[in-house]
Short mmCIF file of C-alpha atoms and ligand atoms in Angstrom, two decimals:
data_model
loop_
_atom_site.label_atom_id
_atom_site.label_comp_id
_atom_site.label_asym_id
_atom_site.label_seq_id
_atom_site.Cartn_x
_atom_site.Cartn_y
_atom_site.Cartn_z
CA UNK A 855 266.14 -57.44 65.11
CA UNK A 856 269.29 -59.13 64.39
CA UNK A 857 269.80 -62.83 64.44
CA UNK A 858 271.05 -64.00 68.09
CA UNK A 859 273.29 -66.95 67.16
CA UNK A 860 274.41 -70.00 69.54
CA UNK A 861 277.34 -68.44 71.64
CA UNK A 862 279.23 -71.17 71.02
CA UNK A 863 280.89 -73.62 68.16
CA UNK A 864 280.72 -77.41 67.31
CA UNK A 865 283.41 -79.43 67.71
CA UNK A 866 282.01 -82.69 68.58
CA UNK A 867 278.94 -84.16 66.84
CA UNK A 868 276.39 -86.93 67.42
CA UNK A 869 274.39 -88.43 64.93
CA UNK A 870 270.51 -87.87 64.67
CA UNK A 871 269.11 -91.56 63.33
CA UNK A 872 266.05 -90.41 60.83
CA UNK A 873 262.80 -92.86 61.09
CA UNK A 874 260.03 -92.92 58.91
CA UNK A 875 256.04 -92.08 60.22
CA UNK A 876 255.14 -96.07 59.63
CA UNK A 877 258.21 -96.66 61.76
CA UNK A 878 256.83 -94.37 64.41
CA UNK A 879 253.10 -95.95 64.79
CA UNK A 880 255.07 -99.03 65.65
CA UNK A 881 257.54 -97.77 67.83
CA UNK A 882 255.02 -95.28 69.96
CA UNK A 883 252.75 -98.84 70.15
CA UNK A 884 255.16 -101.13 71.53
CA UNK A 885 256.23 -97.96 74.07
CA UNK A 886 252.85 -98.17 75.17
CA UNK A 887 252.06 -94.49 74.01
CA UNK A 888 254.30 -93.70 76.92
CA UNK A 889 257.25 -91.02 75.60
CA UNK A 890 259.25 -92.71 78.75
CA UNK A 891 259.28 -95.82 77.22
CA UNK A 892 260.29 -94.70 73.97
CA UNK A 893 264.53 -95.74 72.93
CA UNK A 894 266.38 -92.71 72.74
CA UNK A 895 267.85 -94.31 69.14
CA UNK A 896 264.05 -94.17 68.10
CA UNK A 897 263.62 -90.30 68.79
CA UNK A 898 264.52 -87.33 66.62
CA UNK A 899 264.29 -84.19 68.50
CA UNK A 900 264.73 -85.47 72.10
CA UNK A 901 262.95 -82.60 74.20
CA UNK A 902 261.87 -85.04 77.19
CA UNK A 903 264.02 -83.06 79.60
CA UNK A 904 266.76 -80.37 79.74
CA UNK A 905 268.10 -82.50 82.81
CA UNK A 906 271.35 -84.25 82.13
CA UNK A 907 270.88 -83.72 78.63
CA UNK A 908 273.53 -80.45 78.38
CA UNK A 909 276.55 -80.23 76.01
CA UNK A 910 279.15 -79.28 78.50
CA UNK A 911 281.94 -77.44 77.46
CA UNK A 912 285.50 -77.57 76.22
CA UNK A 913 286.67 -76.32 79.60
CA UNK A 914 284.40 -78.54 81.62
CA UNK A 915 285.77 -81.25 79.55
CA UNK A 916 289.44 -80.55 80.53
CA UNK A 917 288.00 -79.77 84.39
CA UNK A 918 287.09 -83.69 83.99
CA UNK A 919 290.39 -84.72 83.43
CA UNK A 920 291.72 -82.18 86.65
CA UNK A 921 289.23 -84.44 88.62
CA UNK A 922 290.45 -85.46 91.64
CA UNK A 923 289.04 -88.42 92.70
CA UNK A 924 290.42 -89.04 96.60
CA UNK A 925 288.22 -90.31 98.50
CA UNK A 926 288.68 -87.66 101.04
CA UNK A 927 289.06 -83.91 101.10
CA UNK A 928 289.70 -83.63 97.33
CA UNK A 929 290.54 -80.72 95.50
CA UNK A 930 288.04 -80.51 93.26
CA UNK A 931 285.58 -81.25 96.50
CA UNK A 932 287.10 -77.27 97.26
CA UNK A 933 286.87 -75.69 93.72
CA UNK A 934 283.31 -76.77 93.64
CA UNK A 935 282.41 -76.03 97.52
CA UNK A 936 283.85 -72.60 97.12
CA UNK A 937 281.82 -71.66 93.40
CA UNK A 938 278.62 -73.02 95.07
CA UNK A 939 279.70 -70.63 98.72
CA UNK A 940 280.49 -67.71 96.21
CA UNK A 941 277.14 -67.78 94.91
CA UNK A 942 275.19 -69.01 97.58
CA UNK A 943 276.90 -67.64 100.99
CA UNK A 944 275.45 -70.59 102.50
CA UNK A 945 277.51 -72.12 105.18
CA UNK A 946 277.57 -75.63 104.63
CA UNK A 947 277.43 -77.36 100.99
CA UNK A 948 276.25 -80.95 100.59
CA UNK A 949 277.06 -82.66 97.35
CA UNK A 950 274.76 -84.76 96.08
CA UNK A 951 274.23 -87.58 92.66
CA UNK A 952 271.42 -85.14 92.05
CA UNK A 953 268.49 -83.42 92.71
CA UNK A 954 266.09 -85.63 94.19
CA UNK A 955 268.84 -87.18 96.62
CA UNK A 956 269.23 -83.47 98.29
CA UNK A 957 265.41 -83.43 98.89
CA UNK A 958 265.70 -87.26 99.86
CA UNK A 959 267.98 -86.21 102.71
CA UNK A 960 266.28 -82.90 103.42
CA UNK A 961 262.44 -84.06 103.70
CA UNK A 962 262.82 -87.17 105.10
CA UNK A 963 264.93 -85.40 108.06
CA UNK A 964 262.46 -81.94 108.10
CA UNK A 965 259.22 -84.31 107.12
CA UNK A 966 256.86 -86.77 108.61
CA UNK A 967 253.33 -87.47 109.55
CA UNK A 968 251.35 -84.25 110.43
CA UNK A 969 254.08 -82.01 108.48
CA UNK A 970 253.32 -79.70 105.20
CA UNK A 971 255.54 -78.05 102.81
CA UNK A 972 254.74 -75.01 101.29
CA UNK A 973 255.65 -73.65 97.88
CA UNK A 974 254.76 -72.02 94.54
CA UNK A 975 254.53 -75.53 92.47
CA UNK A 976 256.64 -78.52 93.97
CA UNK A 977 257.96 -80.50 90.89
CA UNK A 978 257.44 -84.09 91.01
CA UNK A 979 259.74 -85.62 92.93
CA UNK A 980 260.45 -83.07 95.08
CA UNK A 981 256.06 -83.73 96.24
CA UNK A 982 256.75 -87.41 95.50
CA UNK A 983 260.09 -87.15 98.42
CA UNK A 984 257.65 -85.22 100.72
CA UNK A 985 255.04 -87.73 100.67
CA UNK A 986 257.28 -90.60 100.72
CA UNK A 987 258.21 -89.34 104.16
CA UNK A 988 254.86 -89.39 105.33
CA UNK A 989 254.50 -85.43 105.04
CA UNK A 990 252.21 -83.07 102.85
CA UNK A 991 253.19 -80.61 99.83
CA UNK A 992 250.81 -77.58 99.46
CA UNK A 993 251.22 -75.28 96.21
CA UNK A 994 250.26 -71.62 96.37
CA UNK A 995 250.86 -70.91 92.87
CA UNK A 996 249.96 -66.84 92.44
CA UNK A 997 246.66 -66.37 90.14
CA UNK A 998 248.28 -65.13 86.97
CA UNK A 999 250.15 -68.43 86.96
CA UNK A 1000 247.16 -70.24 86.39
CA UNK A 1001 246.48 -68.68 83.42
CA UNK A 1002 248.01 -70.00 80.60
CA UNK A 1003 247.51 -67.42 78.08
CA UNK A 1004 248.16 -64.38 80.45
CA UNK A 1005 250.89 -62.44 79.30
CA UNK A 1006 252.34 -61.09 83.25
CA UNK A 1007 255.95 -61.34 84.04
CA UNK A 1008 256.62 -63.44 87.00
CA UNK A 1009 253.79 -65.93 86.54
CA UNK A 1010 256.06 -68.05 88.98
CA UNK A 1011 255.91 -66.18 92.19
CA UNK A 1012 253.97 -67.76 95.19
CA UNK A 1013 250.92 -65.82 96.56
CA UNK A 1014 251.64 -64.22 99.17
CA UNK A 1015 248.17 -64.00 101.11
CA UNK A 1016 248.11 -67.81 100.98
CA UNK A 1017 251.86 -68.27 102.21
CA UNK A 1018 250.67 -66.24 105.34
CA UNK A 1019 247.44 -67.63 105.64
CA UNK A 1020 248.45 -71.22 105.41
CA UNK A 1021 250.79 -70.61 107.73
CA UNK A 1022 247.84 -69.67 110.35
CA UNK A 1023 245.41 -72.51 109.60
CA UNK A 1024 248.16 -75.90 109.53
CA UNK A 1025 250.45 -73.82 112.81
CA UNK A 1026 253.96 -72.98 112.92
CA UNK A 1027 255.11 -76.28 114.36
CA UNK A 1028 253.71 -78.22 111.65
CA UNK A 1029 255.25 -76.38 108.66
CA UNK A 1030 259.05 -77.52 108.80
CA UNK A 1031 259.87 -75.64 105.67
CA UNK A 1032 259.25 -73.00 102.63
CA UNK A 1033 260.43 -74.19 99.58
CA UNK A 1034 260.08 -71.76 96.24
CA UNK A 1035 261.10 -73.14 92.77
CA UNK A 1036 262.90 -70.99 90.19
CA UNK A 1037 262.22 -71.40 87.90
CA UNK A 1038 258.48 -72.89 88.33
CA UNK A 1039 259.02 -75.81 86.31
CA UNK A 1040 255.61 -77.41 86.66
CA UNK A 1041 254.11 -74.30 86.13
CA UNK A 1042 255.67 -73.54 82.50
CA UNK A 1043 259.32 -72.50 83.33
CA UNK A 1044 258.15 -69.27 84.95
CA UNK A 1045 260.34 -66.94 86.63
CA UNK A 1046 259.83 -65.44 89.90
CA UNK A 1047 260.37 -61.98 91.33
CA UNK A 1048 263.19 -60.52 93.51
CA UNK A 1049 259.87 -58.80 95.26
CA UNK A 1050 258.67 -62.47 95.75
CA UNK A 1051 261.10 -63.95 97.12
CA UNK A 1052 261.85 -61.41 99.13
CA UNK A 1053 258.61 -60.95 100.77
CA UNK A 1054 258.16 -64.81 100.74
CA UNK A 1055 261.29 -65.03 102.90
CA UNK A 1056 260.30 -62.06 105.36
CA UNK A 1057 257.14 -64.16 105.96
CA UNK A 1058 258.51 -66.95 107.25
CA UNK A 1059 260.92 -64.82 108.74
CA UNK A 1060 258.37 -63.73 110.77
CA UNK A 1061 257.07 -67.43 111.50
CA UNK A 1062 260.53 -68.45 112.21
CA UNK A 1063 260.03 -71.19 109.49
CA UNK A 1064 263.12 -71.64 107.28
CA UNK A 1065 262.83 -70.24 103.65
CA UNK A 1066 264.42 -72.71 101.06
CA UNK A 1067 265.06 -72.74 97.57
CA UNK A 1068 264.96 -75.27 94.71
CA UNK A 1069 267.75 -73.81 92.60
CA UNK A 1070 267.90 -75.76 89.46
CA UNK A 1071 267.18 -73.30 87.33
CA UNK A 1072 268.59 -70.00 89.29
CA UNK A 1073 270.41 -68.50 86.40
CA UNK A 1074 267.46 -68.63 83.88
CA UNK A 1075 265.15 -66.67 86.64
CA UNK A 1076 267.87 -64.36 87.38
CA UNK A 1077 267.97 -63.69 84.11
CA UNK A 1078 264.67 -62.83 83.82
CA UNK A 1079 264.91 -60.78 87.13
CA UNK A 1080 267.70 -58.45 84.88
CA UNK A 1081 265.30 -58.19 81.87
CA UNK A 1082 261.55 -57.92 83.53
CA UNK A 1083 262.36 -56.25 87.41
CA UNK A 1084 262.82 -52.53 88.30
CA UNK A 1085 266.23 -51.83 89.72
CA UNK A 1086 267.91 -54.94 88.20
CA UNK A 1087 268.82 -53.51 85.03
CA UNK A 1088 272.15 -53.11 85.95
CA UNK A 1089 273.38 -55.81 87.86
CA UNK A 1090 275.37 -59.10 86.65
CA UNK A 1091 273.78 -62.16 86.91
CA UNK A 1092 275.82 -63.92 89.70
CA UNK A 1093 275.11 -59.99 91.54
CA UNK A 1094 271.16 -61.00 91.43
CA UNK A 1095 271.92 -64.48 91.82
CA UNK A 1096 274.17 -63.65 95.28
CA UNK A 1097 270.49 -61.46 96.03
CA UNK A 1098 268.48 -64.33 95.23
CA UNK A 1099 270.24 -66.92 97.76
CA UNK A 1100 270.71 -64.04 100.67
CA UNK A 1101 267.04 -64.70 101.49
CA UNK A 1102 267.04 -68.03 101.62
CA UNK A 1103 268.19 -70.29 104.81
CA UNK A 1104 269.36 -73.41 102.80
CA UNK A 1105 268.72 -74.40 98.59
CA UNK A 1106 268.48 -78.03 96.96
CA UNK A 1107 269.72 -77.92 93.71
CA UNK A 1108 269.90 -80.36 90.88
CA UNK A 1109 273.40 -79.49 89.18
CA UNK A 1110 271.82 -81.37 85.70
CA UNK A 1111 269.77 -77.81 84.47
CA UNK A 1112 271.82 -74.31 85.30
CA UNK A 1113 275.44 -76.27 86.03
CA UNK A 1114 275.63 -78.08 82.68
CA UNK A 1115 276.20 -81.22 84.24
CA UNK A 1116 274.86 -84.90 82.92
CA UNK A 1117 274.56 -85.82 86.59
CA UNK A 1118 275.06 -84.40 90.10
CA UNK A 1119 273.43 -81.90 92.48
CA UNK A 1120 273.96 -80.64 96.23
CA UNK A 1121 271.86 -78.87 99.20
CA UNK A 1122 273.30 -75.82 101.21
CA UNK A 1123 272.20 -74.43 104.16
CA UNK A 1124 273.50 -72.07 107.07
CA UNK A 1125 271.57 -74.39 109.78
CA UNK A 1126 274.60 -76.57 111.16
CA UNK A 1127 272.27 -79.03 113.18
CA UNK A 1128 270.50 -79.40 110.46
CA UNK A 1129 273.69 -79.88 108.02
CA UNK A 1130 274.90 -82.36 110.33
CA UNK A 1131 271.83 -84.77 109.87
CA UNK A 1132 271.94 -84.23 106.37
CA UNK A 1133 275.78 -85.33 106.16
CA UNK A 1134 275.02 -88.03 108.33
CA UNK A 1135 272.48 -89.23 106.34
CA UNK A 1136 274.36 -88.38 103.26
CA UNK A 1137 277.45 -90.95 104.56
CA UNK A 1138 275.00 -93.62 104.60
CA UNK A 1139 272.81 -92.80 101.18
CA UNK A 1140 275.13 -91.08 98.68
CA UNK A 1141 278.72 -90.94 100.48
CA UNK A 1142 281.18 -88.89 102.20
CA UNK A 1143 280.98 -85.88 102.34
CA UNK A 1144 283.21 -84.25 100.06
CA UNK A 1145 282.27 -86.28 97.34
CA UNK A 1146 278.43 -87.63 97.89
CA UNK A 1147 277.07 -89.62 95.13
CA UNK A 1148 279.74 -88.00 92.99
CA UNK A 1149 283.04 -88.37 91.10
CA UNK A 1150 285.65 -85.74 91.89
CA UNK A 1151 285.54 -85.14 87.65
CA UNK A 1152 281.42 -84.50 88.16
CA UNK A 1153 282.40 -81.51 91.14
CA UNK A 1154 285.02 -80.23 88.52
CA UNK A 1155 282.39 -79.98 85.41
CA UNK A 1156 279.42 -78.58 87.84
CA UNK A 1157 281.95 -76.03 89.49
CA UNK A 1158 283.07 -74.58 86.01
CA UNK A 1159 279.15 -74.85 84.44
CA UNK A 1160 277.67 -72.93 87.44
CA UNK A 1161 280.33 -70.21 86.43
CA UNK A 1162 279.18 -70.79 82.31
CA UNK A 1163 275.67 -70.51 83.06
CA UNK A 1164 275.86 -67.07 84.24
CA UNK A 1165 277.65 -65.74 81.46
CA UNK A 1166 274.77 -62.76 79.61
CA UNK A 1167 275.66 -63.79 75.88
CA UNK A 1168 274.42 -67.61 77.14
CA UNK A 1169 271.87 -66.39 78.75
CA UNK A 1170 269.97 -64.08 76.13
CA UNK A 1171 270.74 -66.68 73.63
CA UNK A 1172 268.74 -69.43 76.06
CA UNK A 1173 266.03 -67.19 76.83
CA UNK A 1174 265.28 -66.16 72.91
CA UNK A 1175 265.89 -69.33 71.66
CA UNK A 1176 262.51 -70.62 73.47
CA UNK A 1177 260.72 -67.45 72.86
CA UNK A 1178 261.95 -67.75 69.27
CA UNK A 1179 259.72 -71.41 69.42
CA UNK A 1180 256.58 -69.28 70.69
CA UNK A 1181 256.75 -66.60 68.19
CA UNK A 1182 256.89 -69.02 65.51
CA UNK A 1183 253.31 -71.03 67.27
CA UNK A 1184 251.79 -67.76 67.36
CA UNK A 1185 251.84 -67.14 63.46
CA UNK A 1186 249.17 -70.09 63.62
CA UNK A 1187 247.92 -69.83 67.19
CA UNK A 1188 249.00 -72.68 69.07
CA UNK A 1189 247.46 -72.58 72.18
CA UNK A 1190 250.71 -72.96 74.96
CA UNK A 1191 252.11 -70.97 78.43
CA UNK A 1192 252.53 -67.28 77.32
CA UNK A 1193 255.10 -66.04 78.07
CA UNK A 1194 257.36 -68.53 77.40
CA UNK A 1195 259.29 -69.73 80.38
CA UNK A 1196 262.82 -70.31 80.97
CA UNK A 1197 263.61 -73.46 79.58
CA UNK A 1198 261.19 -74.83 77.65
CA UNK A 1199 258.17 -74.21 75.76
CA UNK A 1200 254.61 -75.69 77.29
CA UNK A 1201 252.11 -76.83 75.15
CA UNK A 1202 248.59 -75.97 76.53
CA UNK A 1203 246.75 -79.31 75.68
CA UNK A 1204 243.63 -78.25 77.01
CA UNK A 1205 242.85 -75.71 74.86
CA UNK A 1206 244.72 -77.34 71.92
CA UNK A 1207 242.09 -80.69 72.38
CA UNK A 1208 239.04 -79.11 73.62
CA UNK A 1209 236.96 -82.39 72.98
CA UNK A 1210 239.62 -84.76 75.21
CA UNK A 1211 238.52 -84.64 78.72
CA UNK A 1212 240.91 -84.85 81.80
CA UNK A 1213 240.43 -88.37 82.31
CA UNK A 1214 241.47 -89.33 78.89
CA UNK A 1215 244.86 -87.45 79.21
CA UNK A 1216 244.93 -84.83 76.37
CA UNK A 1217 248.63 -84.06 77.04
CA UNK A 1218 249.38 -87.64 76.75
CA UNK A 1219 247.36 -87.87 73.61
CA UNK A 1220 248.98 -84.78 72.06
CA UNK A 1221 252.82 -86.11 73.02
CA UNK A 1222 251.58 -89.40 71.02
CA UNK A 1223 251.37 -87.19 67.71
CA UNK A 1224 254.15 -84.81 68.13
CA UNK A 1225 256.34 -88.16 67.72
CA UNK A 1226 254.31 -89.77 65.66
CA UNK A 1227 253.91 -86.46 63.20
CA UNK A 1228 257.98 -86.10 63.56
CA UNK A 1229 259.46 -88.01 66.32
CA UNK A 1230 259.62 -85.40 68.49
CA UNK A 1231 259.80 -86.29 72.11
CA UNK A 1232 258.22 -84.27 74.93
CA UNK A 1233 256.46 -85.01 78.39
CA UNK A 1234 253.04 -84.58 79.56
CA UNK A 1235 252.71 -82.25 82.65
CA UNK A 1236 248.86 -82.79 83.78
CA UNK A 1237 246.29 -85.44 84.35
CA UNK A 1238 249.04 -88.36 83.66
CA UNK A 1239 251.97 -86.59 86.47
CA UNK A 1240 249.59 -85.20 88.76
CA UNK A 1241 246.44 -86.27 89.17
CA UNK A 1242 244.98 -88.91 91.73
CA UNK A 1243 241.82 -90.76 92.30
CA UNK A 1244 239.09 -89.74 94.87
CA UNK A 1245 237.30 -92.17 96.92
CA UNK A 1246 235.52 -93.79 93.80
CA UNK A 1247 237.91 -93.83 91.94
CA UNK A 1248 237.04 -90.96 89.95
CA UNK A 1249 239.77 -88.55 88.33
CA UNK A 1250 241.12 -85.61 89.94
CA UNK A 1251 242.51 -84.00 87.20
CA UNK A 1252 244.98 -81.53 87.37
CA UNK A 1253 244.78 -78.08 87.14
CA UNK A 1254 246.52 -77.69 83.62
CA UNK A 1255 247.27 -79.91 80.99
CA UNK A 1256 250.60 -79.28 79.42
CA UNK A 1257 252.93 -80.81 76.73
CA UNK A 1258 256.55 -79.57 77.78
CA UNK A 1259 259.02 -79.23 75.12
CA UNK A 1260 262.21 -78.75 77.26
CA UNK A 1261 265.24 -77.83 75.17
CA UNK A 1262 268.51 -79.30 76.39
CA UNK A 1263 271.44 -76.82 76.99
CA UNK A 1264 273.68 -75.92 73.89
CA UNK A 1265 272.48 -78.82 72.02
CA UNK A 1266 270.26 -78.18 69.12
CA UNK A 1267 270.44 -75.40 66.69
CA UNK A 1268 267.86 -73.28 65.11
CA UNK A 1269 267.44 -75.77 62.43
CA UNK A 1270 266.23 -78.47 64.92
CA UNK A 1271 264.03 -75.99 65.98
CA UNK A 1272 262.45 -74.57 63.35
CA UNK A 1273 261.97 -78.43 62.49
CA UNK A 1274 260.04 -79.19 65.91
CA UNK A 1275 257.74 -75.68 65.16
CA UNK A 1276 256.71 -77.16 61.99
CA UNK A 1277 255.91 -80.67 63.72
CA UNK A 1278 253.77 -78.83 66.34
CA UNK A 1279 252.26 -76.70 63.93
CA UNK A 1280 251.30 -79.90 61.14
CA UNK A 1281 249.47 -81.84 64.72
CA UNK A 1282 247.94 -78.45 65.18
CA UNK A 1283 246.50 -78.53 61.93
CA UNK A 1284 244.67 -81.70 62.37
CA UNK A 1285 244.27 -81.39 65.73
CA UNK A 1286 240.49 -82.58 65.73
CA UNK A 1287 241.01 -85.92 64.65
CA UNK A 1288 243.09 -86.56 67.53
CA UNK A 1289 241.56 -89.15 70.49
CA UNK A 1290 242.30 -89.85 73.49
CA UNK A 1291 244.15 -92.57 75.72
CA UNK A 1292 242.96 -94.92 78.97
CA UNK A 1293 245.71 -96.08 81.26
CA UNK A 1294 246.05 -99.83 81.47
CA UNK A 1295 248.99 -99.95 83.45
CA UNK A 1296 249.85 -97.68 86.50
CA UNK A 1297 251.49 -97.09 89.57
CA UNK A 1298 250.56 -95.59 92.71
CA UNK A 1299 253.46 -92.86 93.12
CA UNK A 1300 254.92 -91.11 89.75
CA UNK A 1301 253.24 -93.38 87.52
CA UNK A 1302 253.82 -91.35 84.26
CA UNK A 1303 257.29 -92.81 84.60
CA UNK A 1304 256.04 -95.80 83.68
CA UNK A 1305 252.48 -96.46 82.66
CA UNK A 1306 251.18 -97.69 79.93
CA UNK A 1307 248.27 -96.64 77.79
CA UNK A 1308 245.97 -97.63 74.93
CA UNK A 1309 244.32 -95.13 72.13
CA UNK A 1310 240.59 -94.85 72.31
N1 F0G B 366 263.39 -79.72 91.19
C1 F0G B 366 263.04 -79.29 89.97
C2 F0G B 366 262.39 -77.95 89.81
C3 F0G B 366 263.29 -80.09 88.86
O1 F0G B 366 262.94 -79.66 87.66
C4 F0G B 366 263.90 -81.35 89.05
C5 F0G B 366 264.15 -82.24 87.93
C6 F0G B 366 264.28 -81.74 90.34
C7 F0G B 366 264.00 -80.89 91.38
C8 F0G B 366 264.95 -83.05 90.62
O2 F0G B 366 266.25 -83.05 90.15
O3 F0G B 366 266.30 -84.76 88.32
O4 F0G B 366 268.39 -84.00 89.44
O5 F0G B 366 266.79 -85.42 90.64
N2 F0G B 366 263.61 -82.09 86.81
C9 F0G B 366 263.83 -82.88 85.61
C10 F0G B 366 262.91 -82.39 84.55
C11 F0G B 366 263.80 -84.34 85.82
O6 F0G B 366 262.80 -83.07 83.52
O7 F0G B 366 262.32 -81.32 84.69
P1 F0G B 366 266.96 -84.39 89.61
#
C-alpha cells in the first residue's frame, strides 16, 4: 500500500517542550495522577481531546479576519446559518459557544423529573446536562459494541429491540427525546449505520418522539458509511451527510471536532415552538441569536471547516492515520477497541491490567504511565467518568475501561505518532508491575475533571 501523507502543509509551527522521566514522576504527583490537572507546557504528545485542539486552516484563518462582528444580523451569522441549512435542512439553526451549551438549552427545556433520554452512549456532559435537569439518560448501546475486541463495522449503532422496548416500559409521554451519537465517542469512536439511523428514526417516528442527533463527529461516520455500507459507495460525503440529517428532527453539535473550530457549536431543529424556547433561552445564557456565545470570526472559521471536513483526501487521511496507530499495537498485541474508531484510538485497560480491579481505576492507572513512560497525555473513559456508588458505597463500575488517545485534527504527523506507539507499546511491556490508584478527592457530578488520586 502506498504511504497516505497529511493532505496538507506546515506553515506555522509550535514548539513541543521535551521533559525528562524524573521530571514526569514529579509533575504526574503534584497533578494528583489526574491527566486534567496536568500543564499543557508539561505534556509531549497532548492526546487528551480532539476538541478545540484542531489546526484550522489558511482559509479559515483569512474567514477570521472577514468576521463580522455586529451585534445583529451579521454576515457571517448567514454564511454560517446557510453551510449548517445546506447540510442539515433543518429549519432553524441556533449558534452556540459549544457543545454542551446546545444540550444546556435543549434538555433543560425537553427534560425534568420523571423524563428519560434515550441513546446509543450519551457522552458525558451531554448525561451530566440531562441529569442536571432533573431527567434520566438510558444507553442502548447494540451488543457488538460491547465487545472490545470484536471486529463488526458499526459497533456504534443503538439496538434497536431496546429503542422500541424502552419506549413501551418508561411511556411515550415520558421520553421527550432520541438522541444518537456519531460517532459513539464513549463507546470507542464507533460509527453508526445509515440502516441505524434510519430505522432508529422510523421508531420514534412511530412513537411520535423526536429523533435527534449529536453531530460532532458527522463527517468521520459518514465517512465510514462510504467505506463499510452497501449502496454508499458512490456518494460524496456531504450527499450521505444531507442522508444522515434527513432523519433526524433537530442535531446538537459541538463545532470543536468535524468544523475545525477551537471553540463554538449550535443546535438545529425543524420544531419552531421548540426553537423559540431554545432562542429564548439562548438570549439569556449565550446571546442573541445570530451570534450566541460566539464571535462573528468563530461563525466564519466553523462555516468554512464544516465545508473542509468533508473533503475525501481529509477524510481517508483521518481515518488511516488512527488505524495506522492500531496496526502498529497489533504487532505486539495491545489489547484496545478493534476496529479503530473515528477519531481516536481506545486503549482497553481491562484487559491490558487484568490484576487492577474496577474500583482501583485501571484506566486511570494506565494514563499515569503513558505520561510517565513518554509524556503522553490521554483520558480515562471508565470507572473514573462513569461510574457511581450504590447504597454502601460500593463501586459501580463501568462497563469498559478505556484509555482514549484522541488525535487532534491536522496537528501531529506520523512521527508523533509512531513516537506515542512506541510509548504504549514500552508500558505494555511492563505492564504487570503497574498498580493501581484510590481517589482522595472527588466530586459528585463529572468528577474525573477534577479528582485527585494516590498510587497504591
Ligand atoms: N457530544 C459529544 C459526542 C462529545 O464528544 C462532546 C465533547 C460533546 C457532546 C460536548 O461538546 O465539548 O463542545 O461542549 N467531547 C470532548 C471530548 C470534550 O474530549 O470528547 P463540547
Amino acid at each position: 500500500m502506498q504511504t497516505i501523507i497529511e493532505p496538507f502543509k506546515i506553515k506555522s509551527v509550535e514548539p513541543i517542550h521535551f521533559t525528562t522521566k524524573d521530571q514526569r514522576v514529579n509533575i504526574l504527583r503534584d497533578a494528583f495522577y489526574n491527566p486534567f490537572l496536568i500543564k499543557a507546557k508539561d505534556v509531549i504528545i497532548d492526546l487528551l481531546t480532539d476538541s478545540g485542539t484542531s489546526a484550522m486552516s489558511s482559509e479559515q484563518w483569512a474567514g477570521i479576519m472577514r468576521g463580522d462582528e455586529s451585534y445583529a444580523g451579521s454576515n457571517s451569522f448567514f454564511r454560517f446559518e446557510e453551510t449548517v441549512s445546506s447540510i442539515t435542512h433543518m429549519k432553524y439553526i441556533i449558534p452556540t459557544h459549544q457543545g454542551r451549551a446546545s444540550e444546556k438549552i435543549l434538555f433543560s427545556i425537553t427534560g425534568g423529573k420523571g423524563k428519560y433520554f434515550i441513546s446509543n452512549t450519551l457522552f458525558d456532559t451531554t448525561r451530566a446536562n440531562i441529569e442536571f435537569a432533573g431527567a434520566e439518560g438510558i444507553d442502548l448501546l447494540c451488543e457488538e459494541g460491547k465487545q472490545p475486541s470484536l471486529i463488526s463495522p458499526f459497533k456504534g449503532n443503538i439496538d434497536l429491540i431496546a429503542l422500541e422496548k424502552t419506549i413501551q416500559e418508561k411511556g411515550v409521554e415520558n421520553i421527550p427525546l432520541v438522541i444518537i451519537t456519531v460517532t459513539n465517542n464513549s463507546g470507542g469512536g464507533q460509527p453508526v449505520s445509515m440502516a441505524n439511523i434510519k430505522a432508529a428514526s422510523l421508531i420514534c417516528k412511530k412513537y411520535s418522539i423526536p429523533f435527534f442527533i449529536d453531530a460532532c463527529r458527522f463527517a468521520e461516520n459518514c465517512y465510514f458509511i462510504k467505506q463499510r455500507e452497501k449502496g454508499f459507495e458512490n456518494k460524496t460525503i456531504f450527499e450521505i451527510a444531507q442522508e444522515l440529517f434527513s432523519y433526524a428532527d433537530g442535531c446538537t453539535m459541538s463545532a470543536k471536532k468535524d468544523a475545525f473550530a477551537n471553540i463554538g457549536g449550535f443546535l438545529a431543529m425543524n420544531d419552531e415552538a421548540l426553537a423559540m424556547k431554545c432562542r429564548n433561552l439562548l438570549i439569556i445564557t449565550e446571546g442573541f441569536p445570530t451570534y450566541g456565545g460566539l464571535a462573528g470570526r468563530d461563525l466564519e472559521a466553523i462555516a468554512i471547516g464544516l465545508k473542509e471536513v468533508m473533503e475525501e483526501d481529509y477524510l481517508k487521511y483521518r481515518i488511516r492515520s488512527i488505524e495506522y496507530i492500531g496496526d502498529k499495537l497489533d504487532t505486539v498485541g495491545v489489547p484496545y477497541i478493534k476496529p479503530t474508531g473515528g477519531h481516536a484510538v481506545y486503549l482497553d485497560a481491562k484487559a491490558f491490567l487484568p490484576h487492577i480491579p474496577a474500583n482501583e481505576y485501571p484506566g486511570q492507572a494506565l494514563c499515569g504511565e503513558l505520561f510517565l513512560e513518554g509524556g503522553v497525555r490521554g483520558v480515562e473513559i471508565g470507572t473514573v467518568m462513569f461510574g457511581k456508588y450504590d447504597a454502601d458505597g460500593k463501586t459501580i463500575s463501568a462497563p469498559m475501561e478505556l484509555v482514549r488517545l484522541a488525535i487532534p485534527r491536522r496537528v501531529y504527523t506520523q512521527s508523533h505518532i509512531d513516537y506515542v506507539a512506541e510509548v504504549i507499546i514500552k508500558v505494555f511491556k511492563r505492564r504487570e508491575t503497574i498498580k493501581g490508584y484510590k481517589i482522595v478527592y472527588e466530586t459528585p457530578l463529572l468528577r474525573h475533571f477534577t479528582a485527585r488520586f494516590e498510587q497504591l
